mmCIF file of C-alpha atoms in Angstrom:
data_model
loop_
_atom_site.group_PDB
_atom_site.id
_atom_site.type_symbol
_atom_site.label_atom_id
_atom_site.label_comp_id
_atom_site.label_asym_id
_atom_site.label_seq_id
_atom_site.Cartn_x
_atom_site.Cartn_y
_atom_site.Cartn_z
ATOM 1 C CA UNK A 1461 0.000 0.000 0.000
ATOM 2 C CA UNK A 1462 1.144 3.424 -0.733
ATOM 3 C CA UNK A 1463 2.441 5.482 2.460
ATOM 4 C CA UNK A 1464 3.206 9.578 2.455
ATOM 5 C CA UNK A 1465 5.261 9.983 5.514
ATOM 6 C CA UNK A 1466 6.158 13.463 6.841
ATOM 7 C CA UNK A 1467 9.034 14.388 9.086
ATOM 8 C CA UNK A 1468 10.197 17.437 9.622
ATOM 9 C CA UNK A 1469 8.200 19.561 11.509
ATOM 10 C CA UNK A 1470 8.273 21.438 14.756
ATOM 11 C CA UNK A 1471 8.690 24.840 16.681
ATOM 12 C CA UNK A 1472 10.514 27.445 15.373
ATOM 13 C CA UNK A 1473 10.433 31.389 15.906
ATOM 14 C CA UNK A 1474 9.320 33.870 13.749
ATOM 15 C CA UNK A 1475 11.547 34.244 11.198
ATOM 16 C CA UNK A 1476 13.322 31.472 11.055
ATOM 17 C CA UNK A 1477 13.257 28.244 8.549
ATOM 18 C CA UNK A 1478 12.006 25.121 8.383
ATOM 19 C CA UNK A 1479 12.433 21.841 6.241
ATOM 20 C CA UNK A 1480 9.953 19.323 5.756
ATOM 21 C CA UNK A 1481 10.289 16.431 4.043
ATOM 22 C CA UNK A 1482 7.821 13.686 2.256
ATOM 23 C CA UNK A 1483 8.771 9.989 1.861
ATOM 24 C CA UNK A 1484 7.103 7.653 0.430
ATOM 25 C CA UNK A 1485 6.790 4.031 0.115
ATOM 26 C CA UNK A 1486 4.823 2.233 -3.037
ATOM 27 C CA UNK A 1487 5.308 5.519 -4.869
ATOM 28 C CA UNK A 1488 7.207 7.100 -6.942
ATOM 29 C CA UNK A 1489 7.777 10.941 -6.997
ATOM 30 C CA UNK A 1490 8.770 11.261 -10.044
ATOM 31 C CA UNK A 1491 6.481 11.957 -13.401
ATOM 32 C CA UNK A 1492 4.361 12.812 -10.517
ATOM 33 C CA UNK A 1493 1.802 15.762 -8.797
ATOM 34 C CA UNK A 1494 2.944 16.725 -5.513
ATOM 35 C CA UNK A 1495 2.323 19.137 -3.240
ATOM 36 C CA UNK A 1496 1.851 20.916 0.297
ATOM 37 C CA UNK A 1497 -1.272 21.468 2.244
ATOM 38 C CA UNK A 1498 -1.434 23.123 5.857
ATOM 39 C CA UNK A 1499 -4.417 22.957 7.784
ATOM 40 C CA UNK A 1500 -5.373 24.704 11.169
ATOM 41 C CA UNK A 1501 -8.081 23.810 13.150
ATOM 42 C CA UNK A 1502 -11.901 24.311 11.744
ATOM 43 C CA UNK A 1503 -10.336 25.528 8.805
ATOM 44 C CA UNK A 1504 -9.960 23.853 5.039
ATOM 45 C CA UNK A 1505 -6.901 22.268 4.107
ATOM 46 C CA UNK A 1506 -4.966 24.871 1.961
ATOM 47 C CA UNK A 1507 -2.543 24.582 -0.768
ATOM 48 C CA UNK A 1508 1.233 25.669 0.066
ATOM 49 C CA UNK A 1509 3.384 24.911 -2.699
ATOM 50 C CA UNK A 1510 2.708 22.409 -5.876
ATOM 51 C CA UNK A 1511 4.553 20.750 -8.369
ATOM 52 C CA UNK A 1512 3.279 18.925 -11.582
ATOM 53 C CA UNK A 1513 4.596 15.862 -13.212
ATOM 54 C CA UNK A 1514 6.822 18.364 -15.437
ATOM 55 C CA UNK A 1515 8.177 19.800 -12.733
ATOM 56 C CA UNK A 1516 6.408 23.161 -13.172
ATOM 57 C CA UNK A 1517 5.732 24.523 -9.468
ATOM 58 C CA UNK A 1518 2.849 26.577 -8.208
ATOM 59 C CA UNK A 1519 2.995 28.775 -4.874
ATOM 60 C CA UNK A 1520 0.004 30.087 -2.806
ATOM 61 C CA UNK A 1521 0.621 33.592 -3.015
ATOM 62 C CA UNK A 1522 1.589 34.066 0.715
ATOM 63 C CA UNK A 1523 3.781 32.075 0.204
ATOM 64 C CA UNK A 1524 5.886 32.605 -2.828
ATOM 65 C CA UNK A 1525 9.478 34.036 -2.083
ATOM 66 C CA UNK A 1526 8.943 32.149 1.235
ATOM 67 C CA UNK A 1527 8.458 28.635 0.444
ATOM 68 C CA UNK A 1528 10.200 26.115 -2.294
ATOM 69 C CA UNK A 1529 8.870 23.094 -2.784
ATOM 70 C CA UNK A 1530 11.643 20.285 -4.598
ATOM 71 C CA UNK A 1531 11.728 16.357 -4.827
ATOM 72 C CA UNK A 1532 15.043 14.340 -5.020
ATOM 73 C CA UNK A 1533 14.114 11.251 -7.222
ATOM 74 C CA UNK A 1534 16.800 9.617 -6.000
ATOM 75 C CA UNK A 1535 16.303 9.258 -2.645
ATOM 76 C CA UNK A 1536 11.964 9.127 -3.292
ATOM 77 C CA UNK A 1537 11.539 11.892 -1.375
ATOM 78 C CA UNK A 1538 9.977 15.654 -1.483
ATOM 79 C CA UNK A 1539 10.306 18.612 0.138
ATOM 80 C CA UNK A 1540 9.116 22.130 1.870
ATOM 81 C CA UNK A 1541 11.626 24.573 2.836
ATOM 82 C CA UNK A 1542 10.001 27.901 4.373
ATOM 83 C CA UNK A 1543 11.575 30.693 5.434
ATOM 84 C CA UNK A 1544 10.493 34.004 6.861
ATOM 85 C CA UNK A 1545 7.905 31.716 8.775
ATOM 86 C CA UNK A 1546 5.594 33.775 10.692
ATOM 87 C CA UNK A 1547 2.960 32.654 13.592
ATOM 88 C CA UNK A 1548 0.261 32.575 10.853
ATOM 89 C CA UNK A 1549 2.199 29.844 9.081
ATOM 90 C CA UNK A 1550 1.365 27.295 11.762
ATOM 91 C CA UNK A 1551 -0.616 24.295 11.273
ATOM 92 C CA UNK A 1552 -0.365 20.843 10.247
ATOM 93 C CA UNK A 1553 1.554 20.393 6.998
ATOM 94 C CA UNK A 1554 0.295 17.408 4.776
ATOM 95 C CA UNK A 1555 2.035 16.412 1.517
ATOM 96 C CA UNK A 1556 0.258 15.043 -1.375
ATOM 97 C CA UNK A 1557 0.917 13.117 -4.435
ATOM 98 C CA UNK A 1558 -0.955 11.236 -7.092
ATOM 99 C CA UNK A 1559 -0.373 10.138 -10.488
ATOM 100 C CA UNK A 1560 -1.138 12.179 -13.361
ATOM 101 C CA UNK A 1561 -3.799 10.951 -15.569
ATOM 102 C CA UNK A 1562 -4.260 11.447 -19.690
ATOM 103 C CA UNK A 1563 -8.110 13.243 -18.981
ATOM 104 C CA UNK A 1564 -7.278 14.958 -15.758
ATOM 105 C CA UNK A 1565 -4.110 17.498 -14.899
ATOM 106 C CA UNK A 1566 -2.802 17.729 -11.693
ATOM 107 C CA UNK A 1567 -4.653 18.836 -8.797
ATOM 108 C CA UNK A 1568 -2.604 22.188 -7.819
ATOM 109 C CA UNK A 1569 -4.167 23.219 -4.702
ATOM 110 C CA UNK A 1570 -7.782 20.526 -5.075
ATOM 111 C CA UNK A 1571 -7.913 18.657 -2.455
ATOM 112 C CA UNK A 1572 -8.255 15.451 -4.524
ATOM 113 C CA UNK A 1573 -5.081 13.992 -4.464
ATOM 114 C CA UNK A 1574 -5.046 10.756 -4.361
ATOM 115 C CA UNK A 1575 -2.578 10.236 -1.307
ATOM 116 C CA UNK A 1576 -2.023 12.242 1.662
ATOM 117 C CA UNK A 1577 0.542 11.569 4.536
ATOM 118 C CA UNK A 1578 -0.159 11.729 8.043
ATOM 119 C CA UNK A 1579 0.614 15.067 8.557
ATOM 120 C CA UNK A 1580 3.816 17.251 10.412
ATOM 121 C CA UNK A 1581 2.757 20.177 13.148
ATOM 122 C CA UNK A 1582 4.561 22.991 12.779
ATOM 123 C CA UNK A 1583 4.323 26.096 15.247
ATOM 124 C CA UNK A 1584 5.768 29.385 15.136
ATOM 125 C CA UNK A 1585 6.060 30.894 17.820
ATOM 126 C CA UNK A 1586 6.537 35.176 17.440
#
């Protein structure tokens, strides 16, 4: 069975950087659509960073200059580096991946991926 696993996560200070990372097992990264949802509580899962199965990346805006999402196909494994992180970038991070299909692009920010990881908290404190 396929199996997103994040790591990564924890407290950090405004400011400061963080690097998650997305392993998976049954899967493979590449050729694939990826990407990285945070959620906070009572609120929708929202898109962070995306990357098609060209390798063509999409950024929520808030994000963009902040956050760079990558994959090393080596090692089977994506990424979310943030910087500048401020309290409001708190929440759980999920990453996402699926297979591209010939009728349907990737998702970018749907929530319709395919398969989701367990999630990583991260908290920024100010």
């Amino acid at each position: 069975a396929v199996e997103l696993v994040e790591s990564g996560g924890g407290s950090v200070q405004a400011g400061g950087s963080r690097k998650l990372s997305c392993s998976a097992s049954a899967f493979t990264f590449s050729g694939s659509c990826l990407a990285w949802f945070r959620q906070i509580p009572g609120k929708e899962r929202e898109g962070v960073a995306a990357m098609d199965h060209n390798g063509y990346t999409n950024y929520k805006a808030t994000a963009k200059g902040r956050a760079t999402i990558s994959k090393d196909n080596t090692k089977n494994i994506m990424y979310l580096e943030m910087s500048g992180l401020q309290p409001e970038d708190s929440g759980t991070y999920y990453c996402a991946a699926q297979k591209p299909t010939a009728s349907r692009s990737c998702p970018v920010f749907g929530l319709w991926y395919t398969y989701w990881g367990q999630g990583t908290q991260v908290t920024v404190s100010a």
